[in-house]
Coordinates of C-alpha atoms and ligand atoms in Angstrom, one line a residue:
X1 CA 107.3 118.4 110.1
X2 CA 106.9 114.9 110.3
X3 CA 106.8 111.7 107.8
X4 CA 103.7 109.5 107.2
X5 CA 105.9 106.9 106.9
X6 CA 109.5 106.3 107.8
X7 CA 112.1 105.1 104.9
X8 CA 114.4 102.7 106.4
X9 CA 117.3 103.7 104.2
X10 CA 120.4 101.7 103.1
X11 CA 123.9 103.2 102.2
X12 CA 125.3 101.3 99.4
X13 CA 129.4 101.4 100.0
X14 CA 130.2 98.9 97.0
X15 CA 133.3 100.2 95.7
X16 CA 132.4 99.1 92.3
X17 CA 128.6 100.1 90.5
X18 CA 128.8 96.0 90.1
X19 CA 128.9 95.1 93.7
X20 CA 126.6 98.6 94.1
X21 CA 123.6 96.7 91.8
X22 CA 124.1 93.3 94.1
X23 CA 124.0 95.4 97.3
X24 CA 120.8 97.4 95.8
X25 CA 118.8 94.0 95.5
X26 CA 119.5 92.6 98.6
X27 CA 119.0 95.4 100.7
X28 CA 115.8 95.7 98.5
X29 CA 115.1 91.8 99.9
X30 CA 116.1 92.5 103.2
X31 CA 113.3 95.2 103.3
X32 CA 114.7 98.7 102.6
X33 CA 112.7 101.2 101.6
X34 CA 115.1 103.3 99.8
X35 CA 119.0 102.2 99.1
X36 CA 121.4 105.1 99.1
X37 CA 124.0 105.5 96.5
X38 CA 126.9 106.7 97.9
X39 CA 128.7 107.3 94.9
X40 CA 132.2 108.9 96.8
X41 CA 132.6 105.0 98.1
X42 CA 133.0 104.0 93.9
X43 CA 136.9 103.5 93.0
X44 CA 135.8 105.1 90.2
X45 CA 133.1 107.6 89.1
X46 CA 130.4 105.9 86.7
X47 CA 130.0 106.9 83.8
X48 CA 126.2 107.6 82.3
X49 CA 125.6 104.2 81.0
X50 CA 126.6 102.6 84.2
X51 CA 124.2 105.0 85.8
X52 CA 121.3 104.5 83.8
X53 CA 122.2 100.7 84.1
X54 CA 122.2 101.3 87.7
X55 CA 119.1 103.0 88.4
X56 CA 117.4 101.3 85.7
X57 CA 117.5 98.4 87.9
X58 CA 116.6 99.8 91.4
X59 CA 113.8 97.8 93.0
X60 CA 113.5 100.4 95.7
X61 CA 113.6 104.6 96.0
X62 CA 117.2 106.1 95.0
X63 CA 118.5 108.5 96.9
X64 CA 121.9 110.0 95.2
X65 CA 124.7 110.8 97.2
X66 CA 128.2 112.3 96.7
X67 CA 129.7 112.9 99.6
X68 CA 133.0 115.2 100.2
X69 CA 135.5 114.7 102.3
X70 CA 135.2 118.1 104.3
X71 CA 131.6 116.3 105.2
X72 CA 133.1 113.2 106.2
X73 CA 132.7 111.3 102.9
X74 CA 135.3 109.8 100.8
X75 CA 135.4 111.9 97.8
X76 CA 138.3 114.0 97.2
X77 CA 138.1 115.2 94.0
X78 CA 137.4 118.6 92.2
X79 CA 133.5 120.0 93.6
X80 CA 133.2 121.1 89.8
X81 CA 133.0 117.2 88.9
X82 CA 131.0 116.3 91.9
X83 CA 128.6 118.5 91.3
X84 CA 128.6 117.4 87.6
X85 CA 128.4 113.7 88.7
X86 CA 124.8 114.4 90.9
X87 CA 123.3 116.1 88.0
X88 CA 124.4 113.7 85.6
X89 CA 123.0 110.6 88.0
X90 CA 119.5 112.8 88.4
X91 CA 119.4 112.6 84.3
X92 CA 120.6 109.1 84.3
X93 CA 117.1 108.4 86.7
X94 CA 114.6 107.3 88.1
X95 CA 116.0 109.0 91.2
X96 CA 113.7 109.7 94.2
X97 CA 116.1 112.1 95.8
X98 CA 119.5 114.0 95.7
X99 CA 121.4 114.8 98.9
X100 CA 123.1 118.5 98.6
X101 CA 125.0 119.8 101.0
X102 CA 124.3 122.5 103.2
X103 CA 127.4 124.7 102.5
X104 CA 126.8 124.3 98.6
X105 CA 125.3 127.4 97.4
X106 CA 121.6 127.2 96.0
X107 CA 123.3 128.2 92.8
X108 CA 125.4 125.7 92.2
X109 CA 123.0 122.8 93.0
X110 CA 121.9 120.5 90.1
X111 CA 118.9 120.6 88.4
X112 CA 116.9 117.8 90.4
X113 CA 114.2 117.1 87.9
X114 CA 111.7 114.9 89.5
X115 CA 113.8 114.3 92.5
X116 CA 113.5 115.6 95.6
X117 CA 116.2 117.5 97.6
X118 CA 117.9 116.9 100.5
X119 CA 119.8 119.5 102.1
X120 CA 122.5 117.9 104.8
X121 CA 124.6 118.6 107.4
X122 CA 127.1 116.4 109.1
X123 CA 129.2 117.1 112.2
X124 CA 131.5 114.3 113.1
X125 CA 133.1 116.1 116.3
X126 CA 130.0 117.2 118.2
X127 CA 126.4 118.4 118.3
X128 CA 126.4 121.9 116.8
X129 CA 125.9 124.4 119.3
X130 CA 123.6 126.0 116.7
X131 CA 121.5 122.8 116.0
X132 CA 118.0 124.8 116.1
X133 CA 119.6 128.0 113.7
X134 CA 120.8 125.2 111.0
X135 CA 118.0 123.4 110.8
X136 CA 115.6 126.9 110.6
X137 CA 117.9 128.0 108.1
X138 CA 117.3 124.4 106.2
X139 CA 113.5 124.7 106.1
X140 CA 114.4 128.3 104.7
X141 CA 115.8 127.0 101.8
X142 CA 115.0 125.8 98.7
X143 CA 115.5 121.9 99.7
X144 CA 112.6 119.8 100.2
X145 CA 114.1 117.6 103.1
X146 CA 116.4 118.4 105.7
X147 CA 119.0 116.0 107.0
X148 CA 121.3 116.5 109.8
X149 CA 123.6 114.4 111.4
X150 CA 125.7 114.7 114.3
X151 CA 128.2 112.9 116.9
X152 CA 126.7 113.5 120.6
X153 CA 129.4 114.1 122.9
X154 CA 127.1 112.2 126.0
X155 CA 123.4 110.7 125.4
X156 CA 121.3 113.1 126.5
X157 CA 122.9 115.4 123.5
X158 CA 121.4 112.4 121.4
X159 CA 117.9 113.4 122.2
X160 CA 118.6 116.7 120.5
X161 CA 117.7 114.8 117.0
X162 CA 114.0 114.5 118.3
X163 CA 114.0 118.3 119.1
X164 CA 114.6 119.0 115.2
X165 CA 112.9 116.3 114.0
X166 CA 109.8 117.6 116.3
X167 CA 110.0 121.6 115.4
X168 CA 111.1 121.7 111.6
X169 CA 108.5 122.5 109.0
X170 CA 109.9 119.9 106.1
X171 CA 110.6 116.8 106.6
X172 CA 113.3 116.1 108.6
X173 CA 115.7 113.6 109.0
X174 CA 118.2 113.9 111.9
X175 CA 119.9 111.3 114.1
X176 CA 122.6 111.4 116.3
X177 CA 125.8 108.9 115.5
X178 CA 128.0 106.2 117.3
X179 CA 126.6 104.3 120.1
X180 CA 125.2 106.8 122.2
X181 CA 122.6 107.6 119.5
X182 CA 121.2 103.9 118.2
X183 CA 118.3 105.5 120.1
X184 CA 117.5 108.2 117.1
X185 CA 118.3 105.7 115.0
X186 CA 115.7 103.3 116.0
X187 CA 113.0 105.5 117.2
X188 CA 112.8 107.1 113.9
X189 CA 109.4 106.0 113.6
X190 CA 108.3 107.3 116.3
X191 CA 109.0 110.9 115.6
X192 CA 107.9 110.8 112.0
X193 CA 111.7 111.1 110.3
X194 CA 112.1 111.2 106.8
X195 CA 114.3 108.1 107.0
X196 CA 116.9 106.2 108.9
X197 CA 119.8 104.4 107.6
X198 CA 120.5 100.6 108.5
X199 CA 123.4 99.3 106.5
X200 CA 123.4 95.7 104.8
X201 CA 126.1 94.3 107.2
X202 CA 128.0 95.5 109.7
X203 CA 130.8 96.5 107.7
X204 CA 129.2 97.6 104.9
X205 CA 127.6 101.0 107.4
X206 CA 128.2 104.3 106.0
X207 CA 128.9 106.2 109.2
X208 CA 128.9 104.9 112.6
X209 CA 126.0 103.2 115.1
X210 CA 124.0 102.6 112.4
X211 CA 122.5 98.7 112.7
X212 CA 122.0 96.2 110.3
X213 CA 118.3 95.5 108.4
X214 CA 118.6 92.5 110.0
X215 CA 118.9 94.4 112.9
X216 CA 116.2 97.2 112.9
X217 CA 113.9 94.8 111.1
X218 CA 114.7 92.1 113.5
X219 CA 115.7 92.3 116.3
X220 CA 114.4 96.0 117.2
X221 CA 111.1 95.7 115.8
X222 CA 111.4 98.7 113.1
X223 CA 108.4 97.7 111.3
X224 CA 105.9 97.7 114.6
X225 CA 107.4 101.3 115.4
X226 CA 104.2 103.8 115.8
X227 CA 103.7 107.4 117.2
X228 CA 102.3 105.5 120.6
X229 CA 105.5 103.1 121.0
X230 CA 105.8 103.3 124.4
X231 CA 109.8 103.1 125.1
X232 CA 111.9 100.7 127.3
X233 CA 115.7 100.5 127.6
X234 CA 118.6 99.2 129.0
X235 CA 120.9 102.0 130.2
X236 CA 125.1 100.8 131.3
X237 CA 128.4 100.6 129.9
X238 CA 129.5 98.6 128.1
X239 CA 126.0 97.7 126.6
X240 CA 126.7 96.0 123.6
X241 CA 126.7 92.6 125.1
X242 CA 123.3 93.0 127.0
X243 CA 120.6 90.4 126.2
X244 CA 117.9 92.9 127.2
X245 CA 116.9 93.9 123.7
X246 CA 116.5 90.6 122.6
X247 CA 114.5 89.1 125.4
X248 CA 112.4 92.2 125.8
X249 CA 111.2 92.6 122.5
X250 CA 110.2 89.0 121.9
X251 CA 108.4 89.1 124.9
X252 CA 106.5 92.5 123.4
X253 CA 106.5 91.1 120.2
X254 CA 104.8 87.8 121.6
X255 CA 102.1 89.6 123.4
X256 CA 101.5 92.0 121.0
X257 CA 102.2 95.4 123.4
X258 CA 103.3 98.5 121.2
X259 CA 106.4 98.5 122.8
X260 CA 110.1 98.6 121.7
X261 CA 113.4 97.9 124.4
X262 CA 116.8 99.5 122.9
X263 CA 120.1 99.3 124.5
X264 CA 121.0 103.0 125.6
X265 CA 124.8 103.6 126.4
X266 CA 125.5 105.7 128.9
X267 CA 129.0 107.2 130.2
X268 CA 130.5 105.9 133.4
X269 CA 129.5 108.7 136.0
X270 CA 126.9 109.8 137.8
X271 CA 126.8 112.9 136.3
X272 CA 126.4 111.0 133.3
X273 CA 123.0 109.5 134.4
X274 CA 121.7 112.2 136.1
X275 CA 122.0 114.2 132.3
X276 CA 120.3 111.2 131.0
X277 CA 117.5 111.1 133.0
X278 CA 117.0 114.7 133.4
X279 CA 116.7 114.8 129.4
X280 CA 115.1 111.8 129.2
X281 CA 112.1 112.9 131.8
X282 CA 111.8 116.5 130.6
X283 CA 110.9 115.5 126.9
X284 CA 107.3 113.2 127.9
X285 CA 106.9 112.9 124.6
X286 CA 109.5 110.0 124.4
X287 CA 107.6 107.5 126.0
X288 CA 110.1 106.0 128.1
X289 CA 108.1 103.7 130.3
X290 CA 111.1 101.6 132.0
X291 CA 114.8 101.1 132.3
X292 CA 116.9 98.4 133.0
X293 CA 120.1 99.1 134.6
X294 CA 123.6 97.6 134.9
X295 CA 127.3 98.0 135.8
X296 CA 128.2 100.9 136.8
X297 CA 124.9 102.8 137.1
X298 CA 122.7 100.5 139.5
X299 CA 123.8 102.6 142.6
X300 CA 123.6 106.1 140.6
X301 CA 119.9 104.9 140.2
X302 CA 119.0 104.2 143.7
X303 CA 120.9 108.0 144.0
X304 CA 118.4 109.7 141.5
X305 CA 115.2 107.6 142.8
X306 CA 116.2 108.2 145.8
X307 CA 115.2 105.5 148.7
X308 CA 111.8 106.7 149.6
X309 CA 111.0 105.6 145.7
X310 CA 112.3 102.4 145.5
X311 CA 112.3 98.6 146.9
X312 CA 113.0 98.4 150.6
X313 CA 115.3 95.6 149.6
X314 CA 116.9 97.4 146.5
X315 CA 117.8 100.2 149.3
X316 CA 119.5 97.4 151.6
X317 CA 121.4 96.0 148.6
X318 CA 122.3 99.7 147.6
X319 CA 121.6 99.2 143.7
X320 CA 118.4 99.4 141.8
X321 CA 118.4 97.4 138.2
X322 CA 114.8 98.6 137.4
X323 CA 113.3 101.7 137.2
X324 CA 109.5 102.0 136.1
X325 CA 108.3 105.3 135.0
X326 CA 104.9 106.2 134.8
X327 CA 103.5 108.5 132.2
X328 CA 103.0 111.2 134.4
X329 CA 107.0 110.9 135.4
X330 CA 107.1 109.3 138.5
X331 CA 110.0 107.0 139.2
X332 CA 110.1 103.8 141.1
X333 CA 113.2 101.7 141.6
X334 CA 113.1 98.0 142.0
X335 CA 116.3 95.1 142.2
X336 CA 115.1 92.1 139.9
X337 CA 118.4 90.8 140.2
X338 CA 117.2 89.6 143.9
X339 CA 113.8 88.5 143.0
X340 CA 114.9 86.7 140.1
X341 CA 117.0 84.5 142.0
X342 CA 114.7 83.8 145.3
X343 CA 111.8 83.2 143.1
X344 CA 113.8 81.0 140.4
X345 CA 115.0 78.7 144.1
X346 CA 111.5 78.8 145.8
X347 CA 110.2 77.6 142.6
X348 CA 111.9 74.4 142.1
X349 CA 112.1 74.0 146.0
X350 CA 107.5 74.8 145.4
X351 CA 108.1 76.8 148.9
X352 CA 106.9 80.6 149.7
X353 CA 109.7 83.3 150.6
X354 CA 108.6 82.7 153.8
X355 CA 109.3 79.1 154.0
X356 CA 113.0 80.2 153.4
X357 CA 113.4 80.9 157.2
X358 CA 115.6 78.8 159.4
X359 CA 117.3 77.3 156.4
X360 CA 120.7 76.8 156.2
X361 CA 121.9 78.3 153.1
X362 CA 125.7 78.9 151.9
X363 CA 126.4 81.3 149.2
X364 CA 129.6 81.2 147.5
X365 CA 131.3 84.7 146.4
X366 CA 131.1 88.2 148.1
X367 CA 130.5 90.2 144.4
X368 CA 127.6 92.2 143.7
X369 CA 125.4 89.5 142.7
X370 CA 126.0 87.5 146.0
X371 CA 125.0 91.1 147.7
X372 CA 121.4 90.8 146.3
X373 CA 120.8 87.1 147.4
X374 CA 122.6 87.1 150.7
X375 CA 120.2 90.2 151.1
X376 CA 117.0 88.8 150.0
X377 CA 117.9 85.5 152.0
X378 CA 118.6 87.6 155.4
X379 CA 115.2 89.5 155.1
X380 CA 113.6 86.0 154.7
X381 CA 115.6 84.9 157.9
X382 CA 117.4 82.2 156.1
X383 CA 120.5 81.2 158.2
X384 CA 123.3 82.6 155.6
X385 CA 127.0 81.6 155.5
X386 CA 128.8 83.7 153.0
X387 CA 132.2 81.8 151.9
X388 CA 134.4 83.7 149.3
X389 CA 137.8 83.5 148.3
X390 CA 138.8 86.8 149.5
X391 CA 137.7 86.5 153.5
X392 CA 137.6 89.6 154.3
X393 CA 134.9 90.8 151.9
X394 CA 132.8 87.5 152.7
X395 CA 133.3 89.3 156.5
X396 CA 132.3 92.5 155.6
X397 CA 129.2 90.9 153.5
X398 CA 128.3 89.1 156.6
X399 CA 128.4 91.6 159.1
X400 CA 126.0 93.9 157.3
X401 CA 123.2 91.4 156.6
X402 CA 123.7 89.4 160.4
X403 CA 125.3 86.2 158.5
X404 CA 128.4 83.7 158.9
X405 CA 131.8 84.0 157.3
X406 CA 133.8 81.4 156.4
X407 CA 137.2 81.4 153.9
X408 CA 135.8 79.6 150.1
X409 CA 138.0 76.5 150.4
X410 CA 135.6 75.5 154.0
X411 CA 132.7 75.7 152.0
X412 CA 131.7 72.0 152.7
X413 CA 132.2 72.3 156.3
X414 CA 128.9 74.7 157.0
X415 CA 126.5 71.8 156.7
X416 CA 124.1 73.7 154.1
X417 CA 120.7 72.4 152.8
X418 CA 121.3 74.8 149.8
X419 CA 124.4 75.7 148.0
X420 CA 124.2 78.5 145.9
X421 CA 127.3 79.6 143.7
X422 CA 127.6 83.5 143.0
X423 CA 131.0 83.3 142.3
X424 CA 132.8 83.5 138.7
X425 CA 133.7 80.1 139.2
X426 CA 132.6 77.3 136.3
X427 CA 132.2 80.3 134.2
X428 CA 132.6 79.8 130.4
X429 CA 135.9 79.0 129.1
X430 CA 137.2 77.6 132.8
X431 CA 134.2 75.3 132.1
X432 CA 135.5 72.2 134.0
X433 CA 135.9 73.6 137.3
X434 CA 133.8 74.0 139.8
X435 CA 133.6 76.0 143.4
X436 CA 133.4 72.5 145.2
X437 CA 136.2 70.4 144.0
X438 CA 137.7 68.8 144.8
X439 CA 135.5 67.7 147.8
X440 CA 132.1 66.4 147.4
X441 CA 128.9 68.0 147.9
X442 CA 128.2 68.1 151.4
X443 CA 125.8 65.4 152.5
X444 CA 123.6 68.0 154.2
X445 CA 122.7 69.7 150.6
X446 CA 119.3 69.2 149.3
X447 CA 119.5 72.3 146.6
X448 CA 122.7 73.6 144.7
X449 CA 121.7 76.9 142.6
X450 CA 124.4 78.3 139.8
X451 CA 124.2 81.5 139.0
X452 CA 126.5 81.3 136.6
X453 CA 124.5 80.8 133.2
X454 CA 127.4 80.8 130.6
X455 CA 127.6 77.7 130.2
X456 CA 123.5 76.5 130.7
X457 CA 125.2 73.3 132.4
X458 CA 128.0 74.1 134.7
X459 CA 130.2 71.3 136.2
X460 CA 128.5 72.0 139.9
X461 CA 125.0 71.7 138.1
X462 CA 126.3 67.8 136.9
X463 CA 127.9 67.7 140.4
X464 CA 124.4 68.2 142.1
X465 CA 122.3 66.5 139.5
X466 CA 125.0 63.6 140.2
X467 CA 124.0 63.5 144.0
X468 CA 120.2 63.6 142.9
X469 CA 119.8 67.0 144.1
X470 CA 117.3 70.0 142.8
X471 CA 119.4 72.1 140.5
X472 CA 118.7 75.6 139.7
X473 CA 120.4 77.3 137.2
X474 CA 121.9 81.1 135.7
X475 CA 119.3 80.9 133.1
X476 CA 116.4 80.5 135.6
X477 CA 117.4 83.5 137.3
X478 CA 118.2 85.5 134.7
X479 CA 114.8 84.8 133.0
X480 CA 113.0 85.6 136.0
X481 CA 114.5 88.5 136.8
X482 CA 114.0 89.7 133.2
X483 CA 110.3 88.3 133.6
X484 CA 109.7 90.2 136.8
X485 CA 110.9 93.6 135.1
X486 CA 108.1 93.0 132.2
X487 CA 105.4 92.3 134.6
X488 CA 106.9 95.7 136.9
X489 CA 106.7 97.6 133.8
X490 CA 103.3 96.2 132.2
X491 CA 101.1 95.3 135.2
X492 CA 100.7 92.0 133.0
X493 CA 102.2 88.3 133.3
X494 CA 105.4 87.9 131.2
X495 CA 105.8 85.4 128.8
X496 CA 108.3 83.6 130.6
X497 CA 108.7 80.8 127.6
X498 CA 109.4 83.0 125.0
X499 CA 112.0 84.7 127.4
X500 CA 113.4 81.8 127.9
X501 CA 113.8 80.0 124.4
X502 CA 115.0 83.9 123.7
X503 CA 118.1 83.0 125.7
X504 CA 118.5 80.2 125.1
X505 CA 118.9 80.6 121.2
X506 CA 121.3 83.6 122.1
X507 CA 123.2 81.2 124.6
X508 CA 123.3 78.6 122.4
Ligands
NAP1 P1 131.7 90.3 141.0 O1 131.0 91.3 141.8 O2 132.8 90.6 140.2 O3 132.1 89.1 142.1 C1 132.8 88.0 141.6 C2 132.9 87.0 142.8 O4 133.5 85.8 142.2 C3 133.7 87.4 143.9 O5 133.2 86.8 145.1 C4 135.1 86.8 143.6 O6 135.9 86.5 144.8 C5 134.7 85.5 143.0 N1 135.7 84.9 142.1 C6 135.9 85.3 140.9 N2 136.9 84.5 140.3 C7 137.2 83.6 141.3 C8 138.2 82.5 141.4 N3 138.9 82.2 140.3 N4 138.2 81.8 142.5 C9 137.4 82.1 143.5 N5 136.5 83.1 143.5 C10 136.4 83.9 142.4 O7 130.7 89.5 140.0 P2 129.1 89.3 140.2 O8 128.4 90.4 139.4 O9 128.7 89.1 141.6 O10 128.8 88.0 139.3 C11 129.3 86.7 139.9 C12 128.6 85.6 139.1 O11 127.2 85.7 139.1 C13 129.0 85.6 137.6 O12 129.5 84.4 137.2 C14 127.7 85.9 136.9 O13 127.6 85.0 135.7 C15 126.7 85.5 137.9 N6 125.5 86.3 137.7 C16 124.4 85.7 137.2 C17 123.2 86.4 137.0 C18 122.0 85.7 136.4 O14 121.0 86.4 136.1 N7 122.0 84.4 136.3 C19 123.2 87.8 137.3 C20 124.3 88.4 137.8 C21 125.5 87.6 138.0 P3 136.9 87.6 145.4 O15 136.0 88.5 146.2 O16 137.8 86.9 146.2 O17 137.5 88.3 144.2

């Protein structure tokens, strides 16, 4: 059964009531609905006059919590006394709710007044095999919520939280923890939940993956969260550092689209992404519209497409960074990563694709993102020489897409009207080197393009702008590839300055 509306809940893990009643008002002023007291974090147990002191003061919902150690919370002591302390914290009220354990018989629960109970679950190990059984024998009982917790042992086991959520006849709270399950966590909304937690800061989180207020409220939109949120991600790993959700959501946030962009972690493998998907695509009901990809799953994505569904250049490059779903489930795979940087050069060069041919264009670096633009610039019948450190794989580059080869340190000698840098070089902190130093520029260079974008100005950027050359830079590329995934996914224009400054503030 699902919830009008969604508490965004926050543990309180104060290990004094003191610090408890500061934590209470400013998670109450950083927009929780309900603060949770977690009681087992206290040093020691309150006694009633701290409690009525306590709740007295609440400027949110309460919900009372005690939790054992053989439930993954921190109190040790005698059941007899925790028990005691619940009821005694219900008298002490107001308190909205009281969380009960599951294995706690009905007899032994405390009397819970005016609040409401919520009968949990937690599982820190795994998802239990009998998810569906616990949770039927939860709406059985005497509880008027059901919560359930549990640690997914891959992501599609995360999605599991929804299937509860979605069949239970109380109100259900269930989420999936660690990284692999931010996604129940912040699509809570969606499915109706009783509540999510979001901690007050990062250390202050009461079991793991959950995200700050500032966070859910913030940067994941929690508050424009609906029943018809349509659902973008970014699926890799590591994911933490990705810039996707915060240039994605201000761009829906900017043009109003009810639409929310998460960052999904997904296991190396491609086992591990096939699961995904599969889950993902058999539950419709999630929305998922679009995916970003990254390292390592862009070639297991051009695997599941398969080629006859995606980019005839993302087939050539052999990796897929976008996949648009429509809302009947068909998949389409596209390589922004190429686009982003062809359209970020023809731009400041105000030529068409086309006009690329017969150019003389060397690109620096045999890595992955060197693959997309040597590719894109072959198809365009540029005239690519590929120079990289490591000859061999500038070679092998070369001979696939019908280009030159030359070792990195003859870089100047290919005579290039565009230079264009794919390698790590210049790269925050080796900041003051470059990939053409000590040598000038080549004469012949009209254009020098930077991929790197970390820092915004790199020392070949100065070297170009020096020369009175066009620059391009990482961030115009990584904008429009990011801009060109919106527009994939939307069908609309992406607004490309609010993507931008997005960056830029997380750059800077
Ligand atoms: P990658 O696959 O690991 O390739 C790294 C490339 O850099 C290789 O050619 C490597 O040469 C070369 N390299 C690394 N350190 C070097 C050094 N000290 N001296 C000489 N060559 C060196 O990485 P990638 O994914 O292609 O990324 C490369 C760069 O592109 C990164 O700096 C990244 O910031 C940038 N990038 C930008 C965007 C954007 O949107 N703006 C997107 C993707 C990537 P060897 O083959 O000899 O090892």
């Amino acid at each position: 059964m699902t919830e009008s509306q969604t508490k965004l809940i926050c543990p309180l893990t104060a290990r004094t009531i003191e610090a408890m009643r500061v934590d209470m008002l400013a998670a109450s002023a950083e927009g929780a609905d309900m603060v949770e007291c977690r009681l087992d974090f206290l040093d020691a147990l309150p006694d009633d006059e701290q409690l009525r002191d306590l709740l007295a003061q609440a400027p949110a919902e309460v919900l009372i919590t005690c939790r054992p150690t053989r439930q993954g919370g921190q109190y040790a002591g005698s059941e007899q006394h925790r028990l005691g302390l619940l009821a005694r914290a219900v008298r002490c009220g107001p308190v909205a709710a009281v969380d009960i354990e599951q294995d706690v018989p009905p007899e032994d629960w405390p009397e819970p007044g005016q609040a409401r109970t919520v009968v949990s679950h937690h599982d820190f190990d795994c998802c239990p095999a009998d998810l569906d059984e616990l949770v039927a024998a939860m709406d059985a009982s005497a509880g008027d919520i059901n919560k359930v917790a549990f640690a997914p042992t891959n992501a599609a086991e995360a999605l599991r939280a929804f299937d509860v959520v979605r069949a239970s006849t109380k109100p259900t709270l269930a989420l999936a923890m660690g990284p692999m399950g931010l996604i129940t966590r912040l699509l809570a909304r969606k499915f109706g939940c009783w509540g999510s937690f979001a901690s007050l800061h990062s250390k202050a989180e009461s079991a793991p993956g959950q995200p700050t207020l500032a966070e859910a409220r913030g940067l994941y939109r929690w508050d424009a969260i609906g029943p018809a949120t349509e659902v973008f991600g970014v699926i890799g790993c590591p994911i933490s550092h990705s810039m996707g959700p915060a240039i994605h959501n201000a761009a829906f946030e900017a043009t109003g689209r009810d639409a929310a962009y998460l960052p999904l972690l997904i296991q190396p493998g491609v086992e591990n992404f096939s699961r995904f998907m599969d889950a993902a695509l058999a539950r419709p009901w999630l929305g998922l519209r679009g995916l970003s990809v990254t390292i390592p799953h862009k070639e297991h994505a051009l695997a599941y497409i398969g080629q006859a569904n995606c980019d005839e250049l993302a087939v050539r490059i052999g990796a897929v960074n976008t996949i648009t779903i429509s809302p009947t489930g068909q998949l389409r795979g596209d390589n922004t990563d190429y686009a982003g940087a062809i359209d970020a050069l023809c731009d400041k060069m105000n030529i068409t694709r086309q006009a690329l041919a017969g150019r003389a264009v060397t690109v620096l670096g045999a890595g992955g993102a060197a693959r997309a633009i040597v590719a894109a610039l072959s198809h365009y019948k540029a005239g690519v020489t590929v120079c990289n450190r490591t000859v061999a794989r500038a070679q092998a580059l070369a001979r696939e897409f019908g280009c030159q080869a030359r070792p990195l340190n003859e870089a100047c000698q290919t005579d290039p009207e565009i230079i264009i840098n794919c390698t790590a070089i210049g790269m925050s902190p080796n900041v003051a080197e470059s990939p053409i130093d000590p040598a000038p520029l080549p004469t012949s260079a009209k254009v020098v393009f930077d991929t790197v974008y970390n820092p915004l100005q790199t020392k070949l950027l100065t070297q170009g702008q020096e020369r009175g050359l066009t620059t391009v830079t990482g961030l115009d590329m990584f904008v429009n590839q990011a801009g060109a995934q919106y527009e994939r996914w939307t069908g609309e224009k992406p607004p490309v300055e609010v993507m931008r400054k997005t960056v830029l503030e997380k750059l800077e």
